[in-house]
Tab-separated table of C-alpha atoms in Angstrom:
chain	number	residue	atom	x	y	z
O	456	MET	CA	13.056	-10.039	-10.433
O	457	GLN	CA	11.034	-6.938	-9.510
O	458	ASP	CA	8.767	-6.463	-6.374
O	459	LEU	CA	7.462	-2.982	-6.627
O	460	HIS	CA	5.030	-3.200	-3.651
O	461	SER	CA	5.772	-3.622	0.056
O	462	HIS	CA	5.585	-2.347	3.329
O	463	SER	CA	7.209	-2.180	6.500
O	464	SER	CA	7.166	-1.620	10.349
O	465	ARG	CA	6.968	1.859	9.372
O	466	SER	CA	3.150	1.762	8.742
O	467	ASP	CA	1.299	-1.702	8.280
O	468	GLY	CA	4.189	-4.001	7.943
O	469	ARG	CA	5.588	-6.764	10.271
O	470	LEU	CA	9.401	-6.431	9.762
O	471	SER	CA	11.517	-3.347	9.667
O	472	PRO	CA	13.040	-2.001	6.769
O	473	THR	CA	16.115	-3.673	7.010
O	474	GLU	CA	14.682	-6.927	7.948
O	475	LEU	CA	12.337	-6.311	5.255
O	476	VAL	CA	15.138	-5.777	2.308
O	477	ALA	CA	17.188	-9.359	3.892
O	478	ARG	CA	13.853	-11.151	3.000
O	479	ALA	CA	13.724	-9.656	-0.447
O	480	ALA	CA	17.384	-10.642	-0.916
O	481	GLU	CA	17.193	-14.170	0.092
O	482	GLN	CA	14.171	-14.540	-1.914
O	483	GLY	CA	16.068	-13.895	-5.200
O	484	VAL	CA	14.092	-10.103	-5.489
O	485	ASP	CA	16.489	-8.215	-7.434
O	486	THR	CA	14.687	-4.696	-7.106
O	487	LEU	CA	12.425	-3.735	-4.142
O	488	ALA	CA	10.161	-0.837	-4.281
O	489	LEU	CA	9.569	0.061	-0.119
O	490	THR	CA	6.008	1.774	-0.318
O	491	ASP	CA	5.626	2.151	3.050
O	492	HIS	CA	1.883	3.611	3.815
O	493	ASP	CA	1.907	7.731	3.809
O	494	THR	CA	5.382	7.416	4.759
O	495	VAL	CA	8.306	7.526	3.881
O	496	ASP	CA	10.019	6.821	7.170
O	497	GLY	CA	11.801	3.890	6.169
O	498	ILE	CA	13.456	4.311	3.196
O	499	ALA	CA	16.988	5.552	4.390
O	500	GLU	CA	17.163	2.520	6.479
O	501	ALA	CA	15.457	0.238	3.597
O	502	ALA	CA	18.330	2.001	1.487
O	503	ALA	CA	21.330	1.398	3.315
O	504	ALA	CA	20.329	-2.621	3.857
O	505	ALA	CA	19.442	-2.566	0.084
O	506	TYR	CA	23.169	-1.561	-0.171
O	507	ASN	CA	24.254	-4.016	1.949
O	508	HIS	CA	22.284	-6.790	0.089
O	509	GLY	CA	23.375	-5.673	-3.380
O	510	ILE	CA	20.133	-4.997	-4.566
O	511	ALA	CA	18.118	-2.150	-5.953
O	512	LEU	CA	15.780	0.206	-3.491
O	513	VAL	CA	13.464	2.168	-5.180
O	514	ALA	CA	12.054	4.849	-3.362
O	515	GLY	CA	8.710	4.444	-2.786
O	516	VAL	CA	5.294	5.323	-1.125
O	517	GLU	CA	1.487	4.051	-1.076
O	518	ILE	CA	-0.428	7.161	-1.048
O	519	SER	CA	-3.835	7.039	0.724
O	520	VAL	CA	-6.944	8.658	-1.603
O	521	THR	CA	-9.993	9.448	-1.888
O	522	TRP	CA	-12.150	8.983	-5.434
O	523	GLN	CA	-15.849	9.508	-6.245
O	524	ARG	CA	-15.925	8.197	-2.199
O	525	GLN	CA	-13.827	5.155	-2.510
O	526	THR	CA	-10.353	4.437	-0.962
O	527	LEU	CA	-7.638	4.216	-3.638
O	528	HIS	CA	-4.088	3.551	-3.306
O	529	ILE	CA	-1.332	4.917	-5.056
O	530	ALA	CA	1.876	4.032	-5.070
O	531	GLY	CA	4.480	6.508	-5.769
O	532	LEU	CA	7.752	4.883	-7.399
O	533	GLY	CA	11.484	6.484	-7.306
O	534	ILE	CA	10.505	9.380	-5.525
O	535	ASP	CA	12.766	11.774	-4.160
O	536	PRO	CA	12.138	11.282	-0.110
O	537	ASP	CA	13.106	14.722	1.300
O	538	GLU	CA	10.639	16.798	-1.222
O	539	PRO	CA	8.983	19.353	0.307
O	540	THR	CA	5.567	18.999	-1.424
O	541	LEU	CA	5.668	15.722	-0.999
O	542	ASN	CA	6.801	15.334	2.547
O	543	ASP	CA	3.748	18.132	2.944
O	544	GLY	CA	1.086	15.963	2.297
O	545	LEU	CA	1.854	12.744	3.402
O	546	ALA	CA	2.176	15.091	7.126
O	547	ASP	CA	-1.253	15.844	6.169
O	548	LEU	CA	-2.198	12.536	5.842
O	549	GLN	CA	-0.296	11.421	9.133
O	550	HIS	CA	-2.668	14.137	10.799
O	551	THR	CA	-5.638	11.904	9.392
O	552	ARG	CA	-4.196	8.721	10.298
O	553	LYS	CA	-3.546	9.311	13.841
O	554	GLN	CA	-7.012	11.347	14.275
O	555	ARG	CA	-8.393	7.711	12.466
O	556	ALA	CA	-6.450	5.609	15.478
O	557	ALA	CA	-7.619	8.101	18.085
O	558	THR	CA	-11.109	7.274	16.958
O	559	ILE	CA	-10.960	3.757	15.744
O	560	GLY	CA	-9.704	2.841	20.031
O	561	SER	CA	-12.669	4.214	21.119
O	562	LYS	CA	-15.049	2.835	19.549
O	563	LEU	CA	-13.002	-0.599	20.689
O	564	GLU	CA	-13.263	0.530	23.892
O	565	SER	CA	-16.979	1.470	23.972
O	566	LEU	CA	-17.041	-2.378	22.439
O	567	GLY	CA	-15.411	-3.410	25.474
O	568	VAL	CA	-11.771	-3.563	24.314
O	569	VAL	CA	-9.892	-2.620	26.994
O	570	GLY	CA	-7.082	-0.398	26.515
O	571	ALA	CA	-7.309	-1.189	22.876
O	572	ALA	CA	-5.162	2.132	21.712
O	573	GLU	CA	-2.631	1.998	24.175
O	574	ARG	CA	-2.151	-1.664	22.646
O	575	ALA	CA	-2.267	-0.497	18.809
O	576	ARG	CA	0.321	1.837	20.246
O	577	GLU	CA	2.650	-0.240	21.104
O	578	LEU	CA	2.064	-3.141	18.114
O	579	ALA	CA	2.881	0.088	15.600
O	580	GLY	CA	7.091	0.539	17.972
O	581	THR	CA	7.970	3.445	15.873
O	582	GLY	CA	5.496	3.573	12.891
O	583	GLN	CA	2.611	4.277	12.513
O	584	ILE	CA	-1.312	3.183	14.043
O	585	GLY	CA	-2.692	1.588	11.225
O	586	ARG	CA	-6.070	-0.965	10.786
O	587	ALA	CA	-3.816	-3.994	10.640
O	588	HIS	CA	-2.945	-3.011	14.494
O	589	PHE	CA	-6.235	-2.928	15.867
O	590	ALA	CA	-7.141	-5.814	14.282
O	591	ARG	CA	-4.311	-7.814	15.667
O	592	VAL	CA	-5.897	-5.750	18.778
O	593	LEU	CA	-8.884	-8.179	17.725
O	594	VAL	CA	-7.179	-10.719	18.430
O	595	GLU	CA	-4.641	-10.700	21.103
O	596	ALA	CA	-8.321	-9.995	23.234
O	597	GLY	CA	-9.659	-12.823	21.866
O	598	PHE	CA	-12.795	-10.957	20.519
O	599	CYS	CA	-11.802	-12.103	16.813
O	600	LYS	CA	-9.922	-15.623	15.411
O	601	ASN	CA	-7.655	-13.613	12.550
O	602	PHE	CA	-7.670	-10.672	10.778
O	603	GLN	CA	-10.109	-11.296	8.507
O	604	GLN	CA	-12.942	-12.034	10.549
O	605	ALA	CA	-11.372	-8.248	12.708
O	606	PHE	CA	-12.133	-6.760	9.413
O	607	LYS	CA	-15.430	-8.488	8.974
O	608	HIS	CA	-16.538	-7.872	12.212
O	609	TYR	CA	-15.581	-4.496	13.324
O	610	LEU	CA	-13.141	-2.220	10.570
O	611	LYS	CA	-14.505	-2.946	7.221
O	612	PRO	CA	-17.307	0.246	6.376
O	613	GLY	CA	-20.453	-0.295	7.962
O	614	ARG	CA	-18.878	-2.371	10.872
O	615	ASN	CA	-19.018	-0.295	14.801
O	616	ALA	CA	-14.722	0.328	14.664
O	617	HIS	CA	-15.202	1.732	11.416
O	618	VAL	CA	-13.998	5.141	11.116
O	619	PRO	CA	-14.467	6.479	7.192
O	620	VAL	CA	-11.678	9.306	6.543
O	621	GLU	CA	-11.197	12.328	3.465
O	622	TRP	CA	-7.712	10.410	2.019
O	623	ALA	CA	-6.093	13.018	-0.490
O	624	ALA	CA	-7.628	13.924	-4.015
O	625	LEU	CA	-6.122	12.350	-6.886
O	626	PRO	CA	-4.856	14.731	-8.265
O	627	ALA	CA	-2.730	15.769	-5.408
O	628	ALA	CA	-1.838	12.245	-4.996
O	629	ILE	CA	0.125	12.475	-8.354
O	630	GLU	CA	1.263	16.343	-8.368
O	631	TRP	CA	2.779	14.884	-4.955
O	632	ILE	CA	4.652	11.981	-6.657
O	633	HIS	CA	5.141	13.868	-9.493
O	634	ALA	CA	6.580	17.005	-7.856
O	635	ALA	CA	9.389	14.189	-6.137
O	636	GLY	CA	10.059	13.141	-9.388
O	637	GLY	CA	8.587	9.949	-9.669
O	638	LEU	CA	5.991	7.473	-11.016
O	639	ALA	CA	2.323	7.505	-10.414
O	640	VAL	CA	0.686	3.893	-10.092
O	641	LEU	CA	-2.788	2.347	-9.115
O	642	ALA	CA	-2.267	-0.370	-6.711
O	643	HIS	CA	-3.761	-3.714	-7.007
O	644	PRO	CA	-6.538	-2.409	-9.088
O	645	MET	CA	-8.814	-5.798	-8.657
O	646	ALA	CA	-8.758	-5.618	-4.697
O	647	TYR	CA	-10.947	-2.664	-4.466
O	648	GLY	CA	-14.206	-4.759	-5.293
O	649	PHE	CA	-15.358	-2.363	-7.671
O	650	SER	CA	-17.210	-3.209	-10.803
O	651	ASN	CA	-15.766	-3.676	-14.400
O	652	ASN	CA	-17.004	0.042	-15.223
O	653	VAL	CA	-16.355	1.491	-12.134
O	654	ARG	CA	-12.220	0.168	-12.413
O	655	ARG	CA	-12.299	1.224	-15.720
O	656	ARG	CA	-13.524	4.915	-14.879
O	657	ALA	CA	-10.474	4.812	-11.977
O	658	LEU	CA	-7.929	4.074	-14.473
O	659	ALA	CA	-9.493	7.240	-16.555
O	660	ALA	CA	-9.592	9.545	-13.932
O	661	LEU	CA	-5.577	8.223	-13.529
O	662	ALA	CA	-4.574	9.073	-16.910
O	663	GLU	CA	-6.490	11.873	-17.227
O	664	ASN	CA	-4.664	13.502	-14.079
O	665	GLY	CA	-1.302	12.567	-15.692
O	666	GLY	CA	-0.662	8.939	-13.485
O	667	ASP	CA	1.315	6.854	-15.339
O	668	GLY	CA	1.007	3.436	-14.393
O	669	VAL	CA	-0.999	0.356	-13.000
O	670	GLU	CA	-0.334	-2.655	-11.070
O	671	VAL	CA	-0.859	-5.540	-13.466
O	672	ALA	CA	0.906	-8.057	-11.315
O	673	THR	CA	0.177	-9.022	-7.853
O	674	GLY	CA	0.501	-11.257	-5.461
O	675	THR	CA	-3.007	-12.238	-5.427
O	676	THR	CA	-3.291	-11.407	-9.130
O	677	PRO	CA	-5.289	-14.546	-10.774
O	678	PRO	CA	-4.160	-15.392	-15.014
O	679	ASP	CA	-7.242	-13.455	-16.196
O	680	SER	CA	-7.269	-10.744	-13.974
O	681	VAL	CA	-3.534	-9.913	-15.066
O	682	ALA	CA	-4.630	-9.993	-18.425
O	683	ARG	CA	-7.896	-8.314	-17.908
O	684	VAL	CA	-5.930	-5.592	-16.626
O	685	ALA	CA	-2.559	-5.512	-18.921
O	686	SER	CA	-5.066	-4.779	-21.679
O	687	GLU	CA	-6.556	-2.140	-19.738
O	688	ALA	CA	-2.732	-0.739	-19.363
O	689	GLY	CA	-3.054	-0.436	-22.802
O	690	GLU	CA	-6.159	0.997	-23.606
O	691	TYR	CA	-5.431	4.100	-21.696
O	692	GLY	CA	-1.569	4.336	-22.416
O	693	LEU	CA	-0.494	3.291	-18.768
O	694	TYR	CA	2.927	1.695	-17.735
O	695	ALA	CA	2.403	-1.830	-16.108
O	696	SER	CA	4.017	-2.249	-12.541
O	697	ALA	CA	4.198	-5.022	-10.392
O	698	GLY	CA	4.045	-5.814	-6.786
O	699	SER	CA	3.391	-8.471	-4.191
O	700	ASP	CA	2.483	-6.320	-1.792
O	701	PHE	CA	4.187	-7.768	0.869
O	702	HIS	CA	3.566	-6.685	4.237
O	703	SER	CA	4.597	-9.974	6.696
O	704	PRO	CA	5.967	-14.001	6.926
O	705	GLU	CA	2.403	-14.463	8.828
O	706	GLN	CA	0.481	-13.927	5.270
O	707	SER	CA	1.789	-17.642	3.972
O	708	TRP	CA	0.043	-16.686	0.522
O	709	LEU	CA	1.693	-13.138	0.210
O	710	GLU	CA	5.438	-13.476	-0.570
O	711	LEU	CA	8.119	-11.204	-2.107
O	712	GLY	CA	9.247	-11.805	-5.179
O	713	ARG	CA	6.888	-14.012	-5.883
O	714	LEU	CA	4.465	-12.437	-8.448
O	715	PRO	CA	2.736	-13.279	-12.190
O	716	THR	CA	4.956	-12.593	-15.338
O	717	LEU	CA	3.666	-9.317	-16.511
O	718	PRO	CA	2.408	-10.070	-20.402
O	719	ASN	CA	4.385	-8.993	-23.523
O	720	ASN	CA	1.597	-6.488	-24.503
O	721	VAL	CA	2.596	-4.147	-21.817
O	722	THR	CA	5.730	-1.875	-21.470
O	723	PRO	CA	6.837	-2.657	-17.616
O	724	ILE	CA	7.432	0.676	-15.645
O	725	TRP	CA	10.956	-0.383	-14.826
O	726	GLN	CA	11.586	0.756	-18.618
O	727	ALA	CA	9.968	4.378	-18.009
O	728	PRO	CA	12.988	6.306	-18.230
O	729	ALA	CA	11.774	8.306	-15.493
O	730	PHE	CA	12.124	5.065	-13.139
O	731	ARG	CA	15.036	5.460	-11.172
O	732	SER	CA	16.466	3.147	-7.962
O	733	LEU	CA	18.353	4.712	-5.134
O	734	THR	CA	20.881	1.222	-4.746
O	735	SER	CA	22.011	-1.375	-7.175
């Protein structure tokens, strides 16, 4: 069982890398990729845990990209987490994330959420501060009932606490991943709210810039969407990946390893010659 998209507390997940790997093993996952947002800080800890549990750990990252004023997420799979080009690029994104967090905190303070930035920092622990942490702050403070409300009313584009960001360029993100020996995959293509035409343009741009694959199966992809993205993967010469995008046990609708089966008309990315894991 392959699950090539997951998050730990080093970005916006709730479990530590060690806890994440343990849960993956409990769910029967044989190969797990840790793909935290714009950071590889959890890879070493996850690799040690994977060795102890006898599963393969794929070193990964999920890079934030701005493409035609839209945000895309490009997963890098099988990377060398110590590669300088990749780490320099991620350092720039971490700086951008810190600036965004400070601005979100200030905006929420002005809306009456006292101590928003400080509480988000506490919730993030040793990891980076993301919008999910501010969503938790809003729920804790009684401004929203759940994460969905927090994003809908405060954190999504057009809302008072939203902060627009210019992330990495698509060609640059792919270049960083390839420099680190990894494969560049467009994550959850059906989750951006794109029209069919825009999604196909994004896939075309990915392929034109040397991208390697697209996430065909995710934890929330219905069968008709799996079939559609599988067809598009073949059309653009892309490998097919599969990942739950697991963040937290609280999200009962997303579980490690709980994925649709890839269709027979695609080539799984784990069959790519460059695909590799750190442990097995």
